[in-house]
Short mmCIF file of C-alpha atoms and ligand atoms in Angstrom, two decimals:
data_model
loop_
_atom_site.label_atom_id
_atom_site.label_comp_id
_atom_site.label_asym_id
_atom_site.label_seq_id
_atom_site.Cartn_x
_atom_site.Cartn_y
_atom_site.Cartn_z
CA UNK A 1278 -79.72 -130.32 17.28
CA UNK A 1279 -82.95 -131.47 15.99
CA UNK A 1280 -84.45 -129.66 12.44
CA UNK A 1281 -87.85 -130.08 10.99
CA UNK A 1282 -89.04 -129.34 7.58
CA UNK A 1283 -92.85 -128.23 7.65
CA UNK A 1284 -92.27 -126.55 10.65
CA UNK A 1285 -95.00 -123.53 9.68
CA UNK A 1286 -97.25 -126.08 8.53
CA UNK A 1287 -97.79 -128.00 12.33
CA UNK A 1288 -100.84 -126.46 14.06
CA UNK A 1289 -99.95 -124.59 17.41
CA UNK A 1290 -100.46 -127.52 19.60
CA UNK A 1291 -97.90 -129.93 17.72
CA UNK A 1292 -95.56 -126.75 17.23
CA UNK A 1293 -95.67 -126.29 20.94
CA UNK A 1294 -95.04 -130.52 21.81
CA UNK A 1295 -92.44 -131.04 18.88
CA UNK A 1296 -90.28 -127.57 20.66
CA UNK A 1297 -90.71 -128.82 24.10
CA UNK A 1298 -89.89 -132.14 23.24
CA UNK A 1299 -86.48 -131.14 21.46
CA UNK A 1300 -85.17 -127.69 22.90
CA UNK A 1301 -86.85 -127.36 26.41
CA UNK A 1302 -86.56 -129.61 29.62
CA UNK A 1303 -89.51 -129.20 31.69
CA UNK A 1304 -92.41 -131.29 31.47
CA UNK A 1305 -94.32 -131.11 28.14
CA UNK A 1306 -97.81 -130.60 29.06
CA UNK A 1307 -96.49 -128.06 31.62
CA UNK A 1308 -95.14 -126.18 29.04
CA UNK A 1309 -98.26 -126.51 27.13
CA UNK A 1310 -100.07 -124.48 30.00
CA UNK A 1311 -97.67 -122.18 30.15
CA UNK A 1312 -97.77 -120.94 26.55
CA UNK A 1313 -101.54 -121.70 27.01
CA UNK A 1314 -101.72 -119.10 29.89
CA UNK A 1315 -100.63 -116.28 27.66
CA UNK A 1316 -103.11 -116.47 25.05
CA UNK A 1317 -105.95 -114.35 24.71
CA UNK A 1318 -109.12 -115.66 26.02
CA UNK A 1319 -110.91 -114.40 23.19
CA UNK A 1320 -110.40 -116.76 20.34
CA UNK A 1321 -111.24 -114.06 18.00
CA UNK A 1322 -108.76 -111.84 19.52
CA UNK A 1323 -105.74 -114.84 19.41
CA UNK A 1324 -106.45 -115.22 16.07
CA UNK A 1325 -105.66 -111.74 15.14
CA UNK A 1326 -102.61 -111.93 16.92
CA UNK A 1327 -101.53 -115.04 15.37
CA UNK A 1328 -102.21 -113.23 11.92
CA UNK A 1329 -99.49 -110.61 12.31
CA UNK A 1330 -96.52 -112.87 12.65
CA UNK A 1331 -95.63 -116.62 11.58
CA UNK A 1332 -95.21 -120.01 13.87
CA UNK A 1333 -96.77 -118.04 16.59
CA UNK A 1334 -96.99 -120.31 19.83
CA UNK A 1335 -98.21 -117.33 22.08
CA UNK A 1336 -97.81 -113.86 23.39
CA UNK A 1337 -95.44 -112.20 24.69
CA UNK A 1338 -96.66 -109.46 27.48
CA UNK A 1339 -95.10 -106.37 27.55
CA UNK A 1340 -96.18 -103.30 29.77
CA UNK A 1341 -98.38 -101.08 28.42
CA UNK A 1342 -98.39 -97.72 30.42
CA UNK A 1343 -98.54 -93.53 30.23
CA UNK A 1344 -96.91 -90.97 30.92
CA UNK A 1345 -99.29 -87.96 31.57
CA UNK A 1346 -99.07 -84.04 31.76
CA UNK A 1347 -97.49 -83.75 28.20
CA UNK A 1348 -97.90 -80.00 27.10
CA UNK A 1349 -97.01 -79.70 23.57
CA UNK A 1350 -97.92 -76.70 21.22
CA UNK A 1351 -100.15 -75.55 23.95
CA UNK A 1352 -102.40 -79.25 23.91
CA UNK A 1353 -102.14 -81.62 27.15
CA UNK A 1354 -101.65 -85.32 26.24
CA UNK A 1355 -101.27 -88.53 27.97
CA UNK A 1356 -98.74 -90.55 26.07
CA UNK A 1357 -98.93 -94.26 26.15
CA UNK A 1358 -95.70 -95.71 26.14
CA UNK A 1359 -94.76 -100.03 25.85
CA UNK A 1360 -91.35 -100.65 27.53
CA UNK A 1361 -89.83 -103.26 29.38
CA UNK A 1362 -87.39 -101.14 31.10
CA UNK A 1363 -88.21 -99.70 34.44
CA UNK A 1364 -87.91 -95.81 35.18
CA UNK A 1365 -88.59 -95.05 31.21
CA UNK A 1366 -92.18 -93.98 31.96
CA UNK A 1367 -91.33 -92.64 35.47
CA UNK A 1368 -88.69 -90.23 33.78
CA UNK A 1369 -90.84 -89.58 30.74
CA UNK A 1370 -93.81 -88.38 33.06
CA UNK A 1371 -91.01 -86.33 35.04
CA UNK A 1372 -89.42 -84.47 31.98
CA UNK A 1373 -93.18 -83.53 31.00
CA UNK A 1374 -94.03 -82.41 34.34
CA UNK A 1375 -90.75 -80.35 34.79
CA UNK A 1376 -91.84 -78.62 31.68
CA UNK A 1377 -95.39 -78.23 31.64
CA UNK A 1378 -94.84 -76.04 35.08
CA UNK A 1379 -92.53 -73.68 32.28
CA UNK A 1380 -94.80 -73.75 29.58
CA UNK A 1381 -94.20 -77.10 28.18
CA UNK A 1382 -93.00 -78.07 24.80
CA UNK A 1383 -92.79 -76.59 21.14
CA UNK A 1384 -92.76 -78.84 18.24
CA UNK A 1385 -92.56 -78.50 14.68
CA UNK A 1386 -92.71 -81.01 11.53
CA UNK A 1387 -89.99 -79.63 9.06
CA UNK A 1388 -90.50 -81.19 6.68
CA UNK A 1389 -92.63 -85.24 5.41
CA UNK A 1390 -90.61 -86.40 2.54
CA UNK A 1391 -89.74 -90.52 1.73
CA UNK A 1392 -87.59 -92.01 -0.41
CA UNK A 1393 -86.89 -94.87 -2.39
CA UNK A 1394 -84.92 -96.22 -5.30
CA UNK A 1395 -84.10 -98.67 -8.18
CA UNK A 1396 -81.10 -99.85 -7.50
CA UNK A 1397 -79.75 -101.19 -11.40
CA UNK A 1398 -76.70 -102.27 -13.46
CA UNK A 1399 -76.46 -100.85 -16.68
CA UNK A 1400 -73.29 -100.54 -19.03
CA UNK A 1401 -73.20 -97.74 -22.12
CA UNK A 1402 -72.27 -94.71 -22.07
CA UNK A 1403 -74.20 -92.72 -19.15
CA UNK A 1404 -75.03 -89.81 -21.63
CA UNK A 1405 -77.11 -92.20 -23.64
CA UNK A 1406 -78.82 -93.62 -20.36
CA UNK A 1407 -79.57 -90.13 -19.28
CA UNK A 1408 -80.78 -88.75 -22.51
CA UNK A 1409 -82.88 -92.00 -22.70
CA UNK A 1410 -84.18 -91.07 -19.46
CA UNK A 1411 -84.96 -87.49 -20.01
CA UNK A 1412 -86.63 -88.08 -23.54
CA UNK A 1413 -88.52 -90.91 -22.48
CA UNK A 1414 -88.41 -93.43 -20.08
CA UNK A 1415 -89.26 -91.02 -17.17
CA UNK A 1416 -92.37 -90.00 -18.91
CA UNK A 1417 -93.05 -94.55 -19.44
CA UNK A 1418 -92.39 -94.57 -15.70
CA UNK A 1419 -94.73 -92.05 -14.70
CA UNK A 1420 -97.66 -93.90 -16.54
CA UNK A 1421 -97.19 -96.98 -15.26
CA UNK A 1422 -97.58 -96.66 -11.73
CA UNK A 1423 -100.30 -93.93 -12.19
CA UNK A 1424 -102.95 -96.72 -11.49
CA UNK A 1425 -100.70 -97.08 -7.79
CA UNK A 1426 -100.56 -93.36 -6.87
CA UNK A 1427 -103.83 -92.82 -7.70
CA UNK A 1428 -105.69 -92.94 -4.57
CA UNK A 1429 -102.60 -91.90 -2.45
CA UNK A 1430 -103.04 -88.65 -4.83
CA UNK A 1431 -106.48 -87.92 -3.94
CA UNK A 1432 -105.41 -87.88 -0.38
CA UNK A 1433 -103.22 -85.22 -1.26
CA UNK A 1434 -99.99 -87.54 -1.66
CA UNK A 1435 -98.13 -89.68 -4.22
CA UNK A 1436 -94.97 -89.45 -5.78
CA UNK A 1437 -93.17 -86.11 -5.54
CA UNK A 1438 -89.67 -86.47 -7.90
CA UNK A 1439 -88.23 -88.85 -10.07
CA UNK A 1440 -84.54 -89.08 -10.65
CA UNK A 1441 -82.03 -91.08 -12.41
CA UNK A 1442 -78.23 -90.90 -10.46
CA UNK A 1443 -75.06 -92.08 -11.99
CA UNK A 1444 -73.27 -94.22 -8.75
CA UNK A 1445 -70.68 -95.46 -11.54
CA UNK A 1446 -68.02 -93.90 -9.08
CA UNK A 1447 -68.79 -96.29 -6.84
CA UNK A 1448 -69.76 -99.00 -8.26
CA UNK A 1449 -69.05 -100.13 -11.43
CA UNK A 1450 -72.26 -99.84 -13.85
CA UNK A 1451 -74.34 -99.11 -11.19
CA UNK A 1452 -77.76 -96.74 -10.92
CA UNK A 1453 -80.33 -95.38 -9.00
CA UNK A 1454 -83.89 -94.51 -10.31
CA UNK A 1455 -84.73 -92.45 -6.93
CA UNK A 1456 -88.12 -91.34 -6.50
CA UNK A 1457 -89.44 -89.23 -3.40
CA UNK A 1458 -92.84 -89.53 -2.04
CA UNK A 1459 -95.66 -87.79 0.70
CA UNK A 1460 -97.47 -90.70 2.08
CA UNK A 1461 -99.89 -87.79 4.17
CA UNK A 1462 -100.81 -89.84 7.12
CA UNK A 1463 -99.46 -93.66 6.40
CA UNK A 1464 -96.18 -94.63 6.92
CA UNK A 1465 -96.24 -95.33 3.23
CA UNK A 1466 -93.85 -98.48 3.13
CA UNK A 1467 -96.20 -100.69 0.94
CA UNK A 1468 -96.78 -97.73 -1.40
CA UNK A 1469 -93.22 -97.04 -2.33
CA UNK A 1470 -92.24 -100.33 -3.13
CA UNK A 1471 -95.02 -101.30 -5.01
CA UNK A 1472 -94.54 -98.36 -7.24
CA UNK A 1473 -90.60 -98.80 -7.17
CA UNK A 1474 -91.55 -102.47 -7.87
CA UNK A 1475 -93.36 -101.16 -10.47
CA UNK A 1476 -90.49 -99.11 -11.98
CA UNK A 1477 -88.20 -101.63 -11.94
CA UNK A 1478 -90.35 -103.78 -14.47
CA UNK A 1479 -91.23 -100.93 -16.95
CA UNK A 1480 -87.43 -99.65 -16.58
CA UNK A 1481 -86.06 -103.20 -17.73
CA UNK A 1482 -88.81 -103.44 -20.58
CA UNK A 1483 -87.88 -100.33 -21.96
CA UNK A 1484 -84.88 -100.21 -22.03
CA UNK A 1485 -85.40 -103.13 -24.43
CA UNK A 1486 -86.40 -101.27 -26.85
CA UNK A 1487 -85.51 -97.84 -26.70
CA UNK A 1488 -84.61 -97.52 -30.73
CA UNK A 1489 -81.06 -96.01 -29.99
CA UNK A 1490 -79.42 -98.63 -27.81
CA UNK A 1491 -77.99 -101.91 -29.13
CA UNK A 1492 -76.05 -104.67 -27.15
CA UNK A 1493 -75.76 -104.64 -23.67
CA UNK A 1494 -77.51 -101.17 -23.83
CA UNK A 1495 -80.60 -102.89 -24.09
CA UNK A 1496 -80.40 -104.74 -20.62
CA UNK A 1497 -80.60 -103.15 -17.15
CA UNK A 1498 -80.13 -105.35 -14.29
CA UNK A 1499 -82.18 -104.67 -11.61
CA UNK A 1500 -80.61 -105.34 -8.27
CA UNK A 1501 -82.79 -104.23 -5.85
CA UNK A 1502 -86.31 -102.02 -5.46
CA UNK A 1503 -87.14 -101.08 -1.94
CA UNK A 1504 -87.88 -97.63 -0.03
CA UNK A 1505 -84.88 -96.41 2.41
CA UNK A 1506 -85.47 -96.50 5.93
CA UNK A 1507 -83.35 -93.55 5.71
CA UNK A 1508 -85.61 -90.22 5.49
CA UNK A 1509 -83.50 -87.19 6.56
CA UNK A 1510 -86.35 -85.19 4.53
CA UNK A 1511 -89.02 -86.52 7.34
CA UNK A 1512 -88.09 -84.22 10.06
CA UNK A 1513 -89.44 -83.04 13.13
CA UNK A 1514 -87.96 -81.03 16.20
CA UNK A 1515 -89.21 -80.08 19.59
CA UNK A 1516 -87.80 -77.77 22.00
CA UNK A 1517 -88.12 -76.44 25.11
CA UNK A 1518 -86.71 -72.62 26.78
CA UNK A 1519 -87.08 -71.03 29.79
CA UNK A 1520 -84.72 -68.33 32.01
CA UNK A 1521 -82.29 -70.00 33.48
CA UNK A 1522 -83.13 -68.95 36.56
CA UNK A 1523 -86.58 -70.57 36.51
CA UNK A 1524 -84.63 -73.90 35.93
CA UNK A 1525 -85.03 -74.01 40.07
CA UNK A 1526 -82.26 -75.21 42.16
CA UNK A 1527 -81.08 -78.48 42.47
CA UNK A 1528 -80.40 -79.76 46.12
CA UNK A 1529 -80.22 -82.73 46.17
CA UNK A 1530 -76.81 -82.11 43.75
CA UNK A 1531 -75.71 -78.63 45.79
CA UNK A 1532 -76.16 -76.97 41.99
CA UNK A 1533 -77.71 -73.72 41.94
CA UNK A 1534 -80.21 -73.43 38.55
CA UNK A 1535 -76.80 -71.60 36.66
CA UNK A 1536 -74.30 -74.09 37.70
CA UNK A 1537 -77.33 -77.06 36.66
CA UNK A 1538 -77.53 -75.01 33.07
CA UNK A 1539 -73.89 -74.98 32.93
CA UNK A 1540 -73.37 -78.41 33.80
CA UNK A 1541 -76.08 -79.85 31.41
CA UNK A 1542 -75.25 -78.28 28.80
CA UNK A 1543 -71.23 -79.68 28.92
CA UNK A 1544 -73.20 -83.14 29.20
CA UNK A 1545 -75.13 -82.26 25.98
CA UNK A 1546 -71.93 -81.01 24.03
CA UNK A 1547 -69.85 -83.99 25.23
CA UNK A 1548 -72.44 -86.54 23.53
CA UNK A 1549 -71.82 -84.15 20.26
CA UNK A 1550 -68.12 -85.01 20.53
CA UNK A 1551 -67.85 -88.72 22.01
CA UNK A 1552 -69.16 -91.73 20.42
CA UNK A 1553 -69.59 -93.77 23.53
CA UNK A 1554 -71.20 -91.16 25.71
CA UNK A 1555 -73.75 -90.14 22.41
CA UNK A 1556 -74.34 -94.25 21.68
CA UNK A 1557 -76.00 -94.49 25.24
CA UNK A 1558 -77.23 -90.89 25.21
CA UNK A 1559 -78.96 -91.20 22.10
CA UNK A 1560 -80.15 -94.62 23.78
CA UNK A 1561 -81.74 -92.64 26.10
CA UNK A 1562 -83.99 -91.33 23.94
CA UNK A 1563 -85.03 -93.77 22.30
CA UNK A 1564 -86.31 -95.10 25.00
CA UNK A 1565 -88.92 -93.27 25.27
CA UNK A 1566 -89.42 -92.99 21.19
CA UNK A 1567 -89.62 -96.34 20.93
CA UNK A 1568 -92.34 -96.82 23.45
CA UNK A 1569 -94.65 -94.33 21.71
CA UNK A 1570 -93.71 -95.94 18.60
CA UNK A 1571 -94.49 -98.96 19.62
CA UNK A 1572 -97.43 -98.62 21.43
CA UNK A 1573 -98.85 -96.83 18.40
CA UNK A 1574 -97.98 -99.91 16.35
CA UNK A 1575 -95.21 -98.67 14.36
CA UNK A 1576 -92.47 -99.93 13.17
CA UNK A 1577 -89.43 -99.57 15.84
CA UNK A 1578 -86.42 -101.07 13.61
CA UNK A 1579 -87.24 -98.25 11.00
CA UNK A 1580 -87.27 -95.24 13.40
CA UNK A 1581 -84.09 -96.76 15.60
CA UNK A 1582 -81.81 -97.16 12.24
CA UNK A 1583 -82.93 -93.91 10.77
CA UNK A 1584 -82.18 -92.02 13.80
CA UNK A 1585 -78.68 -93.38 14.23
CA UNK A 1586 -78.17 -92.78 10.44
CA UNK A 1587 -79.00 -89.03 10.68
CA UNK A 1588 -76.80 -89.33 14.10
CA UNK A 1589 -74.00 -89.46 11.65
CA UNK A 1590 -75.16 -87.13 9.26
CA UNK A 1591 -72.05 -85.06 9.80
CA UNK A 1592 -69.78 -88.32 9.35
CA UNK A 1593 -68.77 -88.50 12.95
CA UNK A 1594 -72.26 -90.31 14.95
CA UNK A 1595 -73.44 -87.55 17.70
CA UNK A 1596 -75.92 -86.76 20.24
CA UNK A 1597 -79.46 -85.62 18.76
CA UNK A 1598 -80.28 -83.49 20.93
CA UNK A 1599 -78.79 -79.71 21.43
CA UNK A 1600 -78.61 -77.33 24.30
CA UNK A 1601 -77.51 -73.57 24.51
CA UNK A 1602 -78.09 -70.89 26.82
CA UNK A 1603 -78.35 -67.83 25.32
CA UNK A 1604 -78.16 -64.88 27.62
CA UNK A 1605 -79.91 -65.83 30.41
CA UNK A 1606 -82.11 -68.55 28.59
CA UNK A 1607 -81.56 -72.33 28.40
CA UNK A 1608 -83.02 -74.04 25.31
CA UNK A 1609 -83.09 -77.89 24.83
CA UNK A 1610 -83.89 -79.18 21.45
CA UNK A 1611 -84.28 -82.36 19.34
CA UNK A 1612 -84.20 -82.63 15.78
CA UNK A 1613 -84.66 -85.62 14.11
CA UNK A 1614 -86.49 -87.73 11.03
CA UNK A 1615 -89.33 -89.60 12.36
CA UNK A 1616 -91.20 -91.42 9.12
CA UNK A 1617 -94.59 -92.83 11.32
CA UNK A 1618 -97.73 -93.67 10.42
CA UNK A 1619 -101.56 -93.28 11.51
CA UNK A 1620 -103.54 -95.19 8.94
CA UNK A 1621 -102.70 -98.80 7.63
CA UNK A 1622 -100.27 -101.53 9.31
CA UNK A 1623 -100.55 -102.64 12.89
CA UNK A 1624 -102.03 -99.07 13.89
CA UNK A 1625 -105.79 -99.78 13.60
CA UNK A 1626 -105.54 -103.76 13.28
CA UNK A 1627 -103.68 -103.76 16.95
CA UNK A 1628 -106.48 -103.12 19.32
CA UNK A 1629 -104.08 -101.51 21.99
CA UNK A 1630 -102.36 -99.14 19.08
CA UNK A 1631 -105.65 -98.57 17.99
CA UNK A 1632 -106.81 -97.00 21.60
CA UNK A 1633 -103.03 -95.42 22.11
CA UNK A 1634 -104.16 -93.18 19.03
CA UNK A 1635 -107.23 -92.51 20.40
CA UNK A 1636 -105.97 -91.81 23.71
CA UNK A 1637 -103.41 -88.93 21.46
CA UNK A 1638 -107.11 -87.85 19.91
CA UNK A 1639 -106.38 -89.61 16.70
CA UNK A 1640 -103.51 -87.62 15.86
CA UNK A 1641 -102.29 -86.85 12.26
CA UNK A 1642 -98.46 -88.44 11.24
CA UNK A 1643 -97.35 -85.11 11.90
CA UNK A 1644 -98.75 -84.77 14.91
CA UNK A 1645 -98.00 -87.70 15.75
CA UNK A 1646 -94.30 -87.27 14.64
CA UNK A 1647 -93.88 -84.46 16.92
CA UNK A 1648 -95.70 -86.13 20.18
CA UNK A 1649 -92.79 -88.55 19.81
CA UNK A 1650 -90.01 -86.30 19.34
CA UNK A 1651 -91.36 -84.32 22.21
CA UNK A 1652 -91.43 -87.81 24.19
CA UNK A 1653 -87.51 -88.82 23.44
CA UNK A 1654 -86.26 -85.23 24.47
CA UNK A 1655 -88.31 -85.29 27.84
CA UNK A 1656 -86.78 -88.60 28.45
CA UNK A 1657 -83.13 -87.17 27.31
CA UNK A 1658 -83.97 -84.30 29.58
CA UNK A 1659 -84.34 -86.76 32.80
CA UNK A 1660 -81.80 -88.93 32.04
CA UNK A 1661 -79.37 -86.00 31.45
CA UNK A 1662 -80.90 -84.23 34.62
CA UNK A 1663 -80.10 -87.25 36.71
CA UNK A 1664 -76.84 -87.94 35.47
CA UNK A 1665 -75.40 -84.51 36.48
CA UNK A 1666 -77.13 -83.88 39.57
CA UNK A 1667 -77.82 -87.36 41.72
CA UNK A 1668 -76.90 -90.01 39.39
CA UNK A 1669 -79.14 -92.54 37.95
CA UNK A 1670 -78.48 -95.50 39.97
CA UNK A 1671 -80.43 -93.60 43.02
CA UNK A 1672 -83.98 -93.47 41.14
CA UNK A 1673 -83.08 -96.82 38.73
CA UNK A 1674 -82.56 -99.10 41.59
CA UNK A 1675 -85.57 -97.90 43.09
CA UNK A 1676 -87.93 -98.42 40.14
CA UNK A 1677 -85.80 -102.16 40.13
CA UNK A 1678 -86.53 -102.93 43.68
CA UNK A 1679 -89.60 -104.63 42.76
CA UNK A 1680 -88.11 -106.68 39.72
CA UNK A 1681 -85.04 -108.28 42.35
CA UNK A 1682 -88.06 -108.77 45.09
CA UNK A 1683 -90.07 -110.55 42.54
CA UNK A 1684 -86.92 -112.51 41.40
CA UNK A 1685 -86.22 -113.93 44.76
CA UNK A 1686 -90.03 -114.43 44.91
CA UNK A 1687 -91.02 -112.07 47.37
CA UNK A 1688 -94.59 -111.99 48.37
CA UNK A 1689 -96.55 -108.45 48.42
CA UNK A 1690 -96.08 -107.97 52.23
CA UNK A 1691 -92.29 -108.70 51.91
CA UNK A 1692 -92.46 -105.93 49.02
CA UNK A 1693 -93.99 -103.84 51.34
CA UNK A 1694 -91.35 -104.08 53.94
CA UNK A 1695 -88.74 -103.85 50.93
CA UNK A 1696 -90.14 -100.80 50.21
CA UNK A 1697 -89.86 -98.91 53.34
CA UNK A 1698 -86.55 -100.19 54.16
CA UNK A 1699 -84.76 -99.44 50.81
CA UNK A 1700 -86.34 -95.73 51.18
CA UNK A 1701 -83.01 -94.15 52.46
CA UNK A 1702 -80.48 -96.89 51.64
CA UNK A 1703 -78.66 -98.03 48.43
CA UNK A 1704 -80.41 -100.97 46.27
CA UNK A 1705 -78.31 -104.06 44.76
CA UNK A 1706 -79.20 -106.79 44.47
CA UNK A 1707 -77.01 -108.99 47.65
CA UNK A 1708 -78.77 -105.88 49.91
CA UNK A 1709 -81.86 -106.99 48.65
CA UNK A 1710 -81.07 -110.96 48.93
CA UNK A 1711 -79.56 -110.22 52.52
CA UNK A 1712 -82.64 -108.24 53.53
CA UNK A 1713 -85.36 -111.21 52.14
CA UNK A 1714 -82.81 -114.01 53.97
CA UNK A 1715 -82.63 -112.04 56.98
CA UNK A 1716 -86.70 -110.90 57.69
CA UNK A 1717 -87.34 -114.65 56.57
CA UNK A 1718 -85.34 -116.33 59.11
CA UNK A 1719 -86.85 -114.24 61.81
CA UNK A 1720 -89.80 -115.30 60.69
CA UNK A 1721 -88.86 -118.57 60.83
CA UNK A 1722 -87.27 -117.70 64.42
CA UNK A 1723 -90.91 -116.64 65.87
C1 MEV B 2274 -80.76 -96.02 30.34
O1 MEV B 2274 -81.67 -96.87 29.69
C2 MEV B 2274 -80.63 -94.73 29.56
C3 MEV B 2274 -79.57 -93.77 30.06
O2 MEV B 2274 -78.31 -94.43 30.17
C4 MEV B 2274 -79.51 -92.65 29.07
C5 MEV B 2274 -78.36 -91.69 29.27
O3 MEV B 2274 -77.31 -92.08 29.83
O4 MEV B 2274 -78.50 -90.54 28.83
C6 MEV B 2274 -79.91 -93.25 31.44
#
């Protein structure tokens, strides 16, 4: 296969010819168009776009849509939601509407903490190190990133603790400096590691010449300065009770609203106890976390692994969500660490995020953190729902009708037709093929 060096350096045309011409077999200038087609037609606009990543050719559409009637703490929102997967919204706007008719959803921010560390080698007797620490090198620390924390300070932030942690147990000479922060209403990332980066420098300089170590006490190797993604101090739950009784029946699944309860609840306490069932459970979830976090321009990867990580928490990975009916209530709940932001990165560059946090009324992190883990259990509420009453596949292949139509290139009347016909029968995609192959050929036939 072909390589290039100075890839980045190629403007967006030659980027575009050089990749077609190598790795892609339709016609060059047809290509061209296509990535052409997907630009903005505001070159001001592209240009933004362009800034937030690297070799950018184009852009890549997603859908953008909301999921209304979300009653949480007493406040009605419409959450905006980016997904490529059908139903997510659908079940989303479902959960909040089966709630908001039994006084909707309670949320709570527990608590806002982030962390970070130093991670260094050092080799001496810890006691020194420690005493060293305690005596001075915190206080040297302190003043050197006071410059950094400064502002974050006057917004009522900045760096909570300081620690130094012997990990010689598990690794050999090995250390943390770990720090904990409150980065008030911004996700904080380029904070903490500037003022870990920060400690890292003034930790190796002092060390140097701290007057009581001599050898290879005066050098500590710093492997590594970065925040953890990992904030089980950031948390947030939401929850939702009603009688059991006002659950309603179910139908459509012969369950009355005590056998539902009943039934829902096993499904909750089998995703505590099987990691398959709480890998695509928790999936579920995050489906509709990951929308609001993305359409608010936050970072995705970060809230995914830190979820899964506090999953685990109790060293077997579980369902995050919890159900118990007590007497004759039923209460549904989520707890989890959601580390967002509302100021700085993508949220107010984005134009979209930008108008998603409007559309939430500008919320605060916290606010923000529990509109989203209000959002994931609606959506675990659904999917749960679905799965023990009718089964997903009913509602899921309806929502995918349009996606096989589209595939076989179905024009809009053909939809149409689709659409009534697949009302009452099941959806795959050969029914779908035979239906298009058979109304076309009487077509043809007329
Ligand atoms: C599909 O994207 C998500 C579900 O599988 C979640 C679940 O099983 O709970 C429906």
């Amino acid at each position: 296969m072909q390589k290039i060096k100075g890839f980045s350096k190629l403007s967006k045309t030659d980027k575009i010819a050089w990749l077609a011409k190598h790795f892609l077999t339709s016609n060059p200038l047809d290509i061209a168009r296509e990535f052409s087609s997907y630009m903005h037609s505001n070159a001001e606009m592209q240009k933004l776009f362009d800034g937030i990543s690297e070799n950018t050719l184009t852009n890549f559409y997603l859908p953008y849509g909301v999921a209304p009637n979300f009653v949480i703490n007493g406040r009605t929102y419409v959450v905006p939601m980016v997904i490529e997967e059908s139903s997510v919204v659908a079940a989303a706007a479902a959960g909040a509407k089966f709630w908001s008719d039994r006084g909707g959803f309670n949320a709570e921010v527990i608590s806002t903490t982030k962390v970070g560390h130093v991670h260094f080698l050092w080799r001496g007797d810890s006691e020194k190190l420690f005493h060293f620490f305690d005596t001075e090198l915190k206080e040297a620390l302190l003043a050197e990133v006071k410059h950094l924390t400064a502002n974050m300070e006057s917004r009522g932030g900045g760096l909570r603790t300081l620690e130094l942690i012997d990990c010689t147990e598990l690794e050999p000479e090995y250390f943390q400096l770990k720090a904990t922060f409150e980065t008030m209403d911004a996700m904080g990332a380029n904070f903490i590691n500037s003022v870990l980066e920060a400690f890292a420098e003034c930790l190796t300089e002092e060390v140097k010449h701290y007057k009581d170590f001599s050898g290879a006490e005066k050098n500590a190797e710093v492997v590594m300065s970065i925040l953890s993604n990992y904030t089980p101090e950031c948390l947030v739950k939401a929850w939702v009770e009603c009688k059991v009784s006002d659950l309603g029946g179910f139908p459509e699944a012969n369950l009355t609203a005590q056998q539902f309860a009943r039934k829902f609840s096993t499904a909750i306490r089998i995703a505590k106890h099987d990691v398959y069932r709480a890998t695509t459970h928790n999936k579920g979830i995050f489906n509709g976390i990951d929308a609001v976090v993305l359409a608010t321009g936050n970072d995705f990867r970060a809230i995914e692994a830190c979820g899964h990580a506090y999953a685990s928490k109790n060293g077997q990975y579980g369902s995050l969500s919890d159900c118990e009916i007590v007497g004759d209530t039923f209460r549904f709940s989520i707890t989890l660490p959601l580390a967002v932001g509302t100021v700085g990165g993508l949220t107010k560059l984005h134009p979209l995020a930008k108008r998603s946090l409007e559309m939430l009324g500008n919320p605060s992190a916290k606010e923000l953190m529990m509109i989203i883990a209000t959002v994931g259990l609606a959506q675990n509420f659904s999917a749960v729902k679905a799965l023990v009453t009718s089964g997903i596949q009913k509602g899921h292949m309806k929502m995918h009708l349009t996606n096989i139509l589209r595939h076989f290139g179905a024009t809009d009347t053909e939809i149409q037709l689709a659409t009534t016909y697949f009302a009452d029968k099941t959806v795959s995609f050969s029914s779908v093929r035979d239906f298009l192959n058979n109304s076309r050929n009487l077509a043809t036939e007329k």
